[in-house]
Coordinates of C-alpha atoms in Angstrom, one line a residue:
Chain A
X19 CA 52.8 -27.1 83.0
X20 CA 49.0 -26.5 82.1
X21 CA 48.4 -22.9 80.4
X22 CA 44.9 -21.2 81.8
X23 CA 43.7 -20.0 78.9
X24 CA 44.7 -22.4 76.1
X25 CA 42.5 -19.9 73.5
X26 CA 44.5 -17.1 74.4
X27 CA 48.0 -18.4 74.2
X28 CA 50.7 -20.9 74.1
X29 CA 53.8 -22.2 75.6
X30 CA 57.4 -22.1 74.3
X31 CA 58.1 -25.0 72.1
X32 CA 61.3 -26.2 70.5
X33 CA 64.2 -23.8 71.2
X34 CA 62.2 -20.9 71.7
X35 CA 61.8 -18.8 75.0
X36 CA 59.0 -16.9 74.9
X37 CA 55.0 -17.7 74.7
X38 CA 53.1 -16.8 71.7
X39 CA 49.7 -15.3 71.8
X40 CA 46.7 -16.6 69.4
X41 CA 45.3 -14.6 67.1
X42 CA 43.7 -13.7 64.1
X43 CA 44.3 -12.6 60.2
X44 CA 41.8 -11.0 58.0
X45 CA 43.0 -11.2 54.7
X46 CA 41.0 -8.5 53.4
X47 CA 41.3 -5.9 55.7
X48 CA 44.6 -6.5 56.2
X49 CA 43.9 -6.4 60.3
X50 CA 45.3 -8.6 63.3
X51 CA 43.3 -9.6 66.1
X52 CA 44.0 -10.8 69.7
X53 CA 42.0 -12.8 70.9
X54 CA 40.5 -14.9 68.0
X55 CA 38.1 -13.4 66.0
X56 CA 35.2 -15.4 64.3
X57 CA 35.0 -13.1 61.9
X58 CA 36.7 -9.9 61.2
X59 CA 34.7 -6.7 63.1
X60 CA 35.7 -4.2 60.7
X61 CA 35.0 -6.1 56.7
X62 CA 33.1 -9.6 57.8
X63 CA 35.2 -11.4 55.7
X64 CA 36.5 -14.7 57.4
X65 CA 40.0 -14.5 59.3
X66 CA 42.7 -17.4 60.0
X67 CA 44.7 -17.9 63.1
X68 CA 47.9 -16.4 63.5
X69 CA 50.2 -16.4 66.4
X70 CA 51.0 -13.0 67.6
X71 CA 54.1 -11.8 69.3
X72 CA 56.3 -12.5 71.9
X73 CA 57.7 -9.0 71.5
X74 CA 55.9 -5.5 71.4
X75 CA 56.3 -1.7 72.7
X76 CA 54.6 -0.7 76.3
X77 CA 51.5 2.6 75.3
X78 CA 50.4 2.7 79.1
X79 CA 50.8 0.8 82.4
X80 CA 49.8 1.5 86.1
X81 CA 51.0 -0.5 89.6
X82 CA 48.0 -1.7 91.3
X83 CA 48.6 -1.8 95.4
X84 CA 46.3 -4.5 96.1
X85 CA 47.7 -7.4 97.7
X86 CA 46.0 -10.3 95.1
X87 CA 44.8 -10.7 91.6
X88 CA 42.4 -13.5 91.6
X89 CA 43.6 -16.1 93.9
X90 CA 47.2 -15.2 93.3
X91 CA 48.5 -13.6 96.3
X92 CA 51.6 -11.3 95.9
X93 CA 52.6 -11.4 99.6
X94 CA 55.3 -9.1 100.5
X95 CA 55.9 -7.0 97.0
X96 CA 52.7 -4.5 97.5
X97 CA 51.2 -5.3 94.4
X98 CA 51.4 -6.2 90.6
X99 CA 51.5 -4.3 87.3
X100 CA 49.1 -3.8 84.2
X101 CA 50.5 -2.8 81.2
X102 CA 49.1 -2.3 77.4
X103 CA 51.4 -3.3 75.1
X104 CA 51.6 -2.5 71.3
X105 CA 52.2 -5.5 69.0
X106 CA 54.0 -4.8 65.5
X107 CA 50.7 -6.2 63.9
X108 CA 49.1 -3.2 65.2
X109 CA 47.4 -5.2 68.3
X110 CA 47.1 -4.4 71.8
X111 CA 47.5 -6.3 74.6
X112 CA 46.2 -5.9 77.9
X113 CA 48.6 -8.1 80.1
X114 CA 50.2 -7.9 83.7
X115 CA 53.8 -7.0 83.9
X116 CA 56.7 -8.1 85.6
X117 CA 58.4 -5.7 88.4
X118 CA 57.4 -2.7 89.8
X119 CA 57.4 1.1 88.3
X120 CA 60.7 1.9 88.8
X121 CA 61.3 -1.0 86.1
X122 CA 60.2 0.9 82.5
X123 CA 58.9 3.3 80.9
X124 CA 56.3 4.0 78.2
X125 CA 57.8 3.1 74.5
X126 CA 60.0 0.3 76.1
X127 CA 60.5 -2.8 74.0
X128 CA 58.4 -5.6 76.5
X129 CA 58.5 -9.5 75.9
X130 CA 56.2 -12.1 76.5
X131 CA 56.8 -14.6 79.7
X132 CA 55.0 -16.9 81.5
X133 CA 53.4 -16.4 84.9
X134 CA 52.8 -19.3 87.2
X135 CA 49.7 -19.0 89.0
X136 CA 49.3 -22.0 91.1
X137 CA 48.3 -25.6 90.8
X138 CA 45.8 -27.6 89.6
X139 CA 44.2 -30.6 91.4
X140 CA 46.6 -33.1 90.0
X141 CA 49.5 -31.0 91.2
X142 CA 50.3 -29.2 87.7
X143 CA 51.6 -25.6 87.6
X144 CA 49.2 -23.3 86.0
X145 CA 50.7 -20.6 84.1
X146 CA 49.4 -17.3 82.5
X147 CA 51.4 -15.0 80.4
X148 CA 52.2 -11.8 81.6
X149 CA 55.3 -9.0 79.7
X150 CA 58.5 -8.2 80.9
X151 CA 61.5 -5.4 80.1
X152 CA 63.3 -6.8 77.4
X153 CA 67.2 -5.8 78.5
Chain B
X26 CA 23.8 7.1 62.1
X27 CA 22.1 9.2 65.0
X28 CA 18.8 8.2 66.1
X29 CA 15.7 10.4 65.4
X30 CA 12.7 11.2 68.1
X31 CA 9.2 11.1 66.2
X32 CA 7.6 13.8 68.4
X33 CA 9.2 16.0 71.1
X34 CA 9.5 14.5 74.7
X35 CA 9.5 16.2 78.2
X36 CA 10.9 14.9 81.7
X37 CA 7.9 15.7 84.0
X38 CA 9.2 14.3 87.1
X39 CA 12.7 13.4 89.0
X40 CA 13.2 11.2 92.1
X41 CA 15.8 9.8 93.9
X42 CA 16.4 7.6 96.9
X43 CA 19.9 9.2 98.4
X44 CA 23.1 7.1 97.3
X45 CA 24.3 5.5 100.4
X46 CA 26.6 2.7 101.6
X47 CA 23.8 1.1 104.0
X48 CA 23.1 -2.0 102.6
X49 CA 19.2 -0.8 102.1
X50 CA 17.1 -3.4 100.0
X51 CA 17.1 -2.2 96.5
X52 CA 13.8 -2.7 95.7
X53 CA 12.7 -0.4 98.7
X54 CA 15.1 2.4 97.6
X55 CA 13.9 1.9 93.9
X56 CA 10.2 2.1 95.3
X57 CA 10.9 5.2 97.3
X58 CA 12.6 6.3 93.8
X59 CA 9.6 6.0 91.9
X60 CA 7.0 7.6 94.3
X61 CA 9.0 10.4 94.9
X62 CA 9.0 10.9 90.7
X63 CA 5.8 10.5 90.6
X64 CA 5.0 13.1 93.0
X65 CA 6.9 15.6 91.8
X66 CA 5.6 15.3 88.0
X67 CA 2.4 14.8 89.9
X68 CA 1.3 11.7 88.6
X69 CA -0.3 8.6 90.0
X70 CA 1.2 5.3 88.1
X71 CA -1.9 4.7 86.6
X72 CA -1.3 7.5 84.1
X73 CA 2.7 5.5 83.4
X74 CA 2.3 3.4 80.3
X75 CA 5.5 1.9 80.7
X76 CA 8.2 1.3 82.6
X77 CA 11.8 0.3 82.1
X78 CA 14.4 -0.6 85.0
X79 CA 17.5 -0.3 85.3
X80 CA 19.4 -2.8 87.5
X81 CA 23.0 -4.4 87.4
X82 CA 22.1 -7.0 90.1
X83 CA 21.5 -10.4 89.4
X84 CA 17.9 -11.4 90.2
X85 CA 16.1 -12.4 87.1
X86 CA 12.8 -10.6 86.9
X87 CA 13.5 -7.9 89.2
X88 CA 12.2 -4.9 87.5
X89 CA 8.5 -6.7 87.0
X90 CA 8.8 -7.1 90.7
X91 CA 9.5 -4.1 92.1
X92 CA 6.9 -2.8 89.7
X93 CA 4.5 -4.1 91.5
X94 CA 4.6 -2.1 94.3
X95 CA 4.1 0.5 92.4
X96 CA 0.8 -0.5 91.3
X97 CA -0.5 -3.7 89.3
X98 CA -1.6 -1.7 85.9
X99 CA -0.7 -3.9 83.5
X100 CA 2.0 -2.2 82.1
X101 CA 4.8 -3.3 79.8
X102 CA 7.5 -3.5 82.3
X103 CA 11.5 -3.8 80.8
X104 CA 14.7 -4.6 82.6
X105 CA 17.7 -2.6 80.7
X106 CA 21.1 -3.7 81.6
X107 CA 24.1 -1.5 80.2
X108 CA 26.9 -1.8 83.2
X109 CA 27.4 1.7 84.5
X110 CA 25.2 3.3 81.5
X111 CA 22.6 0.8 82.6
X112 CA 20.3 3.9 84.3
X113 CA 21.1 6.4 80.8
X114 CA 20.1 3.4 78.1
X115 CA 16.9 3.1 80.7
X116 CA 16.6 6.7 80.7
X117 CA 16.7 6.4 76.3
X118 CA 14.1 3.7 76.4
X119 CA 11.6 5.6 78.3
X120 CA 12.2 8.6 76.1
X121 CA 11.6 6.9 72.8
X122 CA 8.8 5.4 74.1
X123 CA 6.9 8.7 74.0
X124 CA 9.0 9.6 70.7
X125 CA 8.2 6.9 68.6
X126 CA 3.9 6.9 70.0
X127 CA 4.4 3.8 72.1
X128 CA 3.1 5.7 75.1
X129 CA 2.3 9.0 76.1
X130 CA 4.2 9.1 79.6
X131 CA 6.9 6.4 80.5
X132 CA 9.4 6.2 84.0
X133 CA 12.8 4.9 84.0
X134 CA 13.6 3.5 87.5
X135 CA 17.2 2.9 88.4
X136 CA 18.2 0.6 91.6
X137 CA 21.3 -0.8 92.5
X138 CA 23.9 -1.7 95.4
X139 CA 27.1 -1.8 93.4
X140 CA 28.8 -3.7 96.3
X141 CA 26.2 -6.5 96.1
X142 CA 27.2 -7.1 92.0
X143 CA 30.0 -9.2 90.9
X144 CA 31.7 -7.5 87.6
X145 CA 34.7 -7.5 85.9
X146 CA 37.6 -8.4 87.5
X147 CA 35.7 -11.0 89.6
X148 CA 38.0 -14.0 90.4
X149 CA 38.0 -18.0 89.7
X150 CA 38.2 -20.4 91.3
X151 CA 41.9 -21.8 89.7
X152 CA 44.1 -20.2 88.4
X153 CA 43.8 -16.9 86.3
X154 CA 42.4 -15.8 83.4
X155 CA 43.4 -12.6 81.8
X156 CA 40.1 -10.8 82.3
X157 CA 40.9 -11.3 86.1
X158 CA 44.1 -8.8 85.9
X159 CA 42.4 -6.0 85.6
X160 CA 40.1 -3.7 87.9
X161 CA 38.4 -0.6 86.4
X162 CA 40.4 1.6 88.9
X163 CA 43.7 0.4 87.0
X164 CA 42.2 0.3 83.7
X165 CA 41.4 3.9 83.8
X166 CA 45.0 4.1 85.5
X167 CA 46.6 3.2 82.2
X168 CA 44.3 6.4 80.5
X169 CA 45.9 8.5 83.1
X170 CA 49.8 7.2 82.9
X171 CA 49.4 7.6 79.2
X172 CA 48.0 11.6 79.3
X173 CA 50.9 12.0 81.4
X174 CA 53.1 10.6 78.7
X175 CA 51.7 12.7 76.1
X176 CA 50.1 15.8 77.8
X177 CA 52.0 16.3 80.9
X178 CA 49.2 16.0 83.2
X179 CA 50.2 16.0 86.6
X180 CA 48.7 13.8 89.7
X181 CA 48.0 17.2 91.3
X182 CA 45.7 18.2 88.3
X183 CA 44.2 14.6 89.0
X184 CA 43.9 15.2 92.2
X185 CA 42.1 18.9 91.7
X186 CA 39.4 17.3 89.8
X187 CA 38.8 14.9 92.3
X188 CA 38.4 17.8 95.1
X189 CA 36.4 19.8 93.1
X190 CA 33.9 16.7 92.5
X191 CA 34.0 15.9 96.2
X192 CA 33.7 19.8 97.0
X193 CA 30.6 20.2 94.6
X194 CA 28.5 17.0 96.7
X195 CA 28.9 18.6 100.1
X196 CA 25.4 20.5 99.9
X197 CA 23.5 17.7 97.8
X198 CA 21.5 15.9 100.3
X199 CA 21.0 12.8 97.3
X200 CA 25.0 12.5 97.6
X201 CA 27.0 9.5 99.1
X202 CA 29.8 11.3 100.0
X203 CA 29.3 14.4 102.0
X204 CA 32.6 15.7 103.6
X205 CA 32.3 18.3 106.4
X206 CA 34.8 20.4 105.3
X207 CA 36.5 21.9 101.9
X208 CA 38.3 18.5 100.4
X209 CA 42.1 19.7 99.1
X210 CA 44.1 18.9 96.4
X211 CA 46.4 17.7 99.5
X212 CA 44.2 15.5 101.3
X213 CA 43.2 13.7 97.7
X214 CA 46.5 12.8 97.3
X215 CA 47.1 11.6 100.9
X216 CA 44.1 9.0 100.9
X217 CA 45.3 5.3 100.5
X218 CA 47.2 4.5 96.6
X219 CA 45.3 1.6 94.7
X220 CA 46.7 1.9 91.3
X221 CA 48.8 4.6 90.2
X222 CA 48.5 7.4 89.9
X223 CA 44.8 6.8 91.2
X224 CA 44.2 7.0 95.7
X225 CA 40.6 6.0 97.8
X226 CA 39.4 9.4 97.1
X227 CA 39.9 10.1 93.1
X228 CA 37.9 6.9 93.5
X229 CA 34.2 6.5 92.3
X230 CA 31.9 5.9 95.4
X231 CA 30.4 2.6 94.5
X232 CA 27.2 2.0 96.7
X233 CA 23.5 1.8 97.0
X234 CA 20.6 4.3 96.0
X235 CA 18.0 4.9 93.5
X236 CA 16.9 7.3 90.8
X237 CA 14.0 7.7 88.5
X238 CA 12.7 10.3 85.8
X239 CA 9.2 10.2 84.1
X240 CA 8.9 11.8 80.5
X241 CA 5.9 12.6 78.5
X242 CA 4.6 14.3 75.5
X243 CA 4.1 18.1 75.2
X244 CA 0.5 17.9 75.6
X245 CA 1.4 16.1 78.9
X246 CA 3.8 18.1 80.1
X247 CA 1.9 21.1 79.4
X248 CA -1.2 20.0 81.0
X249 CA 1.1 18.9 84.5
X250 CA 2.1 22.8 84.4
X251 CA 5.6 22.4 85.5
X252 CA 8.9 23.7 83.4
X253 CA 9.1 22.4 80.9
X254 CA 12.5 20.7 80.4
X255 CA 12.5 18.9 76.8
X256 CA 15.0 16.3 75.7
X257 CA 16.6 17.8 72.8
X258 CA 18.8 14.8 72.0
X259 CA 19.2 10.6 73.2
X260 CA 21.9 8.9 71.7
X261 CA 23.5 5.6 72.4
X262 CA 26.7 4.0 70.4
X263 CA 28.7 0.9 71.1
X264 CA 32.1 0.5 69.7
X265 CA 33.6 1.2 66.3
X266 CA 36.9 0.0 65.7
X267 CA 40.1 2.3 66.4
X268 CA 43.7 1.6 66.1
X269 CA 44.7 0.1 69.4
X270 CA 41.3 -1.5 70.0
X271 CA 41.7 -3.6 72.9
X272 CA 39.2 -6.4 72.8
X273 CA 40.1 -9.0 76.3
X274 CA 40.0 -6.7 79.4
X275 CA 39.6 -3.1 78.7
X276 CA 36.7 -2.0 80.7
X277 CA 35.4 0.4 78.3
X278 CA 36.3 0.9 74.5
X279 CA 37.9 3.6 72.9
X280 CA 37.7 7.0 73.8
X281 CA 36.2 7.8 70.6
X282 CA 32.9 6.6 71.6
X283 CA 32.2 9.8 73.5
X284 CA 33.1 11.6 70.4
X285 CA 30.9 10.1 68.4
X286 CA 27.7 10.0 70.7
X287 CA 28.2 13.5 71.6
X288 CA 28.4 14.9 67.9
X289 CA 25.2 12.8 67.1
X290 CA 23.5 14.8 70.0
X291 CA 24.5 18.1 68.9
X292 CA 23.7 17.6 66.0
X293 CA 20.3 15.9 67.0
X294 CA 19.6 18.6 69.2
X295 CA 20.9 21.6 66.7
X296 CA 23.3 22.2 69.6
X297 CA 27.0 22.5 70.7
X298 CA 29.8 22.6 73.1
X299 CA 29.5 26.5 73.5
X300 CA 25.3 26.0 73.8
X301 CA 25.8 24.1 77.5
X302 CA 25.6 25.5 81.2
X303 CA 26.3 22.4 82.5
X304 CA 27.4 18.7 82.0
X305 CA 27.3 15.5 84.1
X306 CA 30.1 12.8 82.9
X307 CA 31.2 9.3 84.0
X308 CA 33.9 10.5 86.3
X309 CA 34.3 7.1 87.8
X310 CA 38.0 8.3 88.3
X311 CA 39.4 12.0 87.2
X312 CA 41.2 11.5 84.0
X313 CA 37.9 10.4 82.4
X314 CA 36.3 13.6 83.3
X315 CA 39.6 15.2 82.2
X316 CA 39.7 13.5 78.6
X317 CA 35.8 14.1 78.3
X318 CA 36.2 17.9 78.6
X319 CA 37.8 17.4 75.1
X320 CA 35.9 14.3 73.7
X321 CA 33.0 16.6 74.0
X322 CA 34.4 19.5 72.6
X323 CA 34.2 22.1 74.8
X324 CA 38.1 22.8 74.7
X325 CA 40.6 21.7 72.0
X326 CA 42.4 18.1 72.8
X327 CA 45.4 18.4 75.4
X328 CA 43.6 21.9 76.9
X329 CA 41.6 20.1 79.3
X330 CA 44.3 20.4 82.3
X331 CA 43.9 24.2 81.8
X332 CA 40.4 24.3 81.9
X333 CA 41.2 22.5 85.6
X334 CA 43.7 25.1 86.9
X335 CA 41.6 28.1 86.0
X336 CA 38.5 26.4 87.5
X337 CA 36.1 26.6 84.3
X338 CA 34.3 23.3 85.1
X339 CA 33.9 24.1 88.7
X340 CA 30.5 25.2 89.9
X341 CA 30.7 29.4 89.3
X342 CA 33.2 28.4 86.5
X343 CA 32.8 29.2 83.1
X344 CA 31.1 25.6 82.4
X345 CA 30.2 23.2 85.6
X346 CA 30.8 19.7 85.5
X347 CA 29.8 16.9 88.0
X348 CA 27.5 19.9 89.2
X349 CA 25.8 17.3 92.1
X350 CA 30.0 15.7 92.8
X351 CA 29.5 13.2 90.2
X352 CA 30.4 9.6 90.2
X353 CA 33.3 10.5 92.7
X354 CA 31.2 12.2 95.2
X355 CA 27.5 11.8 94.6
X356 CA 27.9 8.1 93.7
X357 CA 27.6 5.4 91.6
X358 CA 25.2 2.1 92.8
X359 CA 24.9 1.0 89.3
X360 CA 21.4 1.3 87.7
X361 CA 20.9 4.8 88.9
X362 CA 24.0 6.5 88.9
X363 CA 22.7 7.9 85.2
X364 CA 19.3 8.5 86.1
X365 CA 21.0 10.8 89.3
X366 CA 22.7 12.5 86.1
X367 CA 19.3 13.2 84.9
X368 CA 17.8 14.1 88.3
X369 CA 20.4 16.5 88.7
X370 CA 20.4 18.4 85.4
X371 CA 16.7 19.2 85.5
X372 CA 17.1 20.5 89.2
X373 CA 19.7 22.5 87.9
X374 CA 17.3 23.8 84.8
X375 CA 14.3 24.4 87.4
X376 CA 16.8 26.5 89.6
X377 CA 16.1 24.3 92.4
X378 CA 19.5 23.5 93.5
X379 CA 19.7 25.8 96.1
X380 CA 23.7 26.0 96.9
X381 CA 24.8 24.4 94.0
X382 CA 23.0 25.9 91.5
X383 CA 24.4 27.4 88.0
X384 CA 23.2 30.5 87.4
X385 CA 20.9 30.7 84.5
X386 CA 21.1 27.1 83.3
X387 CA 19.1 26.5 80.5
X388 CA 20.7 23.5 78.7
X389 CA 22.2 20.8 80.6
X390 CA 24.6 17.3 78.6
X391 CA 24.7 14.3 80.7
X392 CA 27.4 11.6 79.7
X393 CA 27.9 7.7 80.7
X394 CA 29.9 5.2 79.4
X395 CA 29.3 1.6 80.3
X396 CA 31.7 -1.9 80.1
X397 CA 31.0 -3.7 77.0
X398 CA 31.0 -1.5 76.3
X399 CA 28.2 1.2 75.7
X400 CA 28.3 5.3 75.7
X401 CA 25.1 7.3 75.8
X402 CA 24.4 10.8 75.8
X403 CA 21.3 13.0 76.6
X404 CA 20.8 17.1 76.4
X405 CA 18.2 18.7 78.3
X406 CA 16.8 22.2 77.5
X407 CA 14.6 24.0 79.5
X408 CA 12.0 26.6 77.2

């Protein structure tokens, strides 16, 4: 299993089920940051890397009706979601969600999962990340 | 952290090629663009001492060539590229061009055909990245899922701005989308769903077309002998940061961009909310024009969906927007969709708009936002 964007997140390790996305730290402005910052935007002081998530609250989402997202076809389900999702680091995430719009509702607790994509030349599953309902 | 104009500055002349789906070359539409401009200030391009294109398209070099049909003067010749804002920041360069004693008259030419440019959203070839997820009709979906959340905005209220837009291009001849009858609140709402709560027709008409506006000095202007239509204030931000900032896949940055621009144009311009007869946003889809009714202030935050149901911001209203049917209805190619906001406004101030026209418009706002992402804003006054 080959994540797409290695810069953006990583897989479950160990015992744990969920992805983690990578981010940053600024010490002095006390701000988190998804994707990696080289610097922080807001003091220009330097930031570290932190790893962000897997768990957050959904602000705002809509169900697009168009049969693929990049080469990813959804055949028969009509469409995919696009949530943004509220970290507890003060982040926001812009990620697709699983389901359809029957499935939550805005202030729902959402959780990171991965979202296979296809393969690569050599035959490895790609996977992206994308949020689910936490039940 | 406004900018300042070092001498007043006039637009002399608009032109525009109509926004169309016809697959037209863009350089002939952008040369048809510029000649009509240049007739109606009545200049010849000799007299231009600089020019500055706007273009989303790919070609590199572009805006030198198409120049060149306009005339081989010599001139400094500038592609701007600012994604849908590409035509306003074109539009800024021109105008502090004669501000700050570059030059004394300067054109900004717009030419696209949006359906010819890749942009956001564009696929790879494996796999997916996360900027593939998300198209600008979805992002703007998320804006209008969350107003419903907070405000209670319904899809009908939506759907009413998107009628009135469509409604307001039906006598525009530069318009894309012309219908032959009054569009309904019903029949917006029963054209084909793409992303909740968003259908076809709340959608912006992307296309092809060009636009162009020449501005001078006073002396200029005066001598040409037309109305004289100044530019009271040109401001352009990028993003400061805001809690929820949103940095891998929003198409445009927070809403408090507009906020900003617009209070460093009143105040540039001595101006405000309750000083305009007429404004021109990026209504690429109906909540933006929505939430923009209160970015800009001309009605407290969460009024805006009352403004809608007792028609203020339709034309006869209290305070016209998307007076020519804006992005929605008039179009939006790309490079010239704000330059159309510019034609429009000082039609409207020369009470030429026939139909369409707002009675006694002196001072017009025109609004863009652009991916990046950019927001500019421009007031015209007519003295």
């Amino acid at each position: 299993m080959i994540a797409t964007d290695p810069g953006l997140f990583r897989l479950p390790t160990g015992d744990e089920d969920r992805p983690r996305l990578l981010g940053s730290h600024a010490a002095e402005s006390g701000l988190y940051f998804w994707p990696r910052r080289r610097r922080c935007p807001v003091s220009r002081t330097p930031v570290a890397d932190v790893e962000l998530g897997p768990t957050g609250t959904l602000y705002a989402w809509t169900f697009l009706h168009v049969p693929r997202m990049g080469n990813v076809s959804f055949g028969d389900s009509g469409g995919y979601a696009v949530g943004q999702i509220d970290l507890p680091q003060g982040v926001r995430i812009q990620a697709p969600l699983v389901g359809s719009q029957d499935d939550w509702a805005i202030g729902d607790e959402m959780g990171l999962t991965l979202f296979p994509v296809g393969v690569d030349d050599d035959g490895n599953e790609l996977v992206t990340f994308r949020f689910e309902v936490v039940r | 952290m406004s900018t300042q104009m070092g001498r007043d500055v006039y637009v002399v002349g608009v032109g525009m090629h109509r926004f169309n789906n016809d697959a037209l070359p863009t350089g002939d539409m952008g040369y048809d663009a510029g000649i009509a401009a240049l007739d109606d200030a009545g200049l010849d391009f000799p007299e231009v001492g600089a020019l500055y294109n706007g273009h989303l398209g790919g070609q590199i070099g572009i805006g030198v060539r198409v120049a060149k049909d306009l005339g081989l003067t010599g001139i400094p010749v500038t592609r701007v590229e600012n994604a849908s804002a590409t035509g306003s920041c074109a539009f800024g360069e021109a105008v502090h061009a004669v501000a700050g004693g570059r030059v004394e008259v300067a054109m900004a030419l717009g030419f696209d055909d949006l359906n010819r440019v890749g942009g956001i959203g564009g696929g790879r070839k494996k796999g997916l990245g996360a900027e593939d997820v998300m198209l600008p009709a979805a992002f703007f979906a998320m804006w209008a899922t969350r107003r419903m959340h907070d405000v209670g905005t319904t899809v009908e209220t939506y759907a009413a701005i998107a009628a009135k837009n469509w409604n307001h291009a039906r006598t525009n001849p530069m318009a894309q989308r012309r219908a032959d009858h009054e569009v309904t609140v019903e029949e917006v709402l029963a054209s084909t769903l793409i992303s909740y709560p968003h259908t076809s027709k709340m959608a912006c008409a992307a296309g092809g077309g060009a636009a162009a506006a020449i501005v001078a000095t006073e002396e200029v202007a005066r001598r040409l002998g037309g109305p004289m239509i100044k530019v009271c204030a040109s401001q352009q931000r990028s993003e400061t940061y805001t809690d929820g900032h949103v940095f891998l896949g929003a198409v445009i940055g927070p809403a408090q961009m507009t906020r900003d621009t617009s209070a460093a144009a009143y105040e540039q311009a001595g101006l405000g909310p309750a000083d305009l007869d007429l404004v021109q946003v990026h209504d690429a889809f109906p909540v933006e024009e929505l939430v923009y009714y209160e970015l800009l202030g001309i009605c407290g935050d969460g009024e805006g969906d009352k403004l809608v149901a007792e028609g203020e911001t339709t034309l006869g209203g209290r305070i016209p927007f998307s007076t020519d049917g804006g992005l929605t209805a008039r179009g939006h190619p790309g490079g010239p969709t704000g330059l159309a906001q510019i034609h429009e406004t000082v039609v409207q101030l020369r009470d030429d708009a026939g139909d369409r026209q707002v009675d006694g418009a002196r001072t017009g706002l025109c609004h863009m936002a652009g991916a990046g992402s950019v927001c500019v804003v421009h007031i015209l006054q007519r003295s």
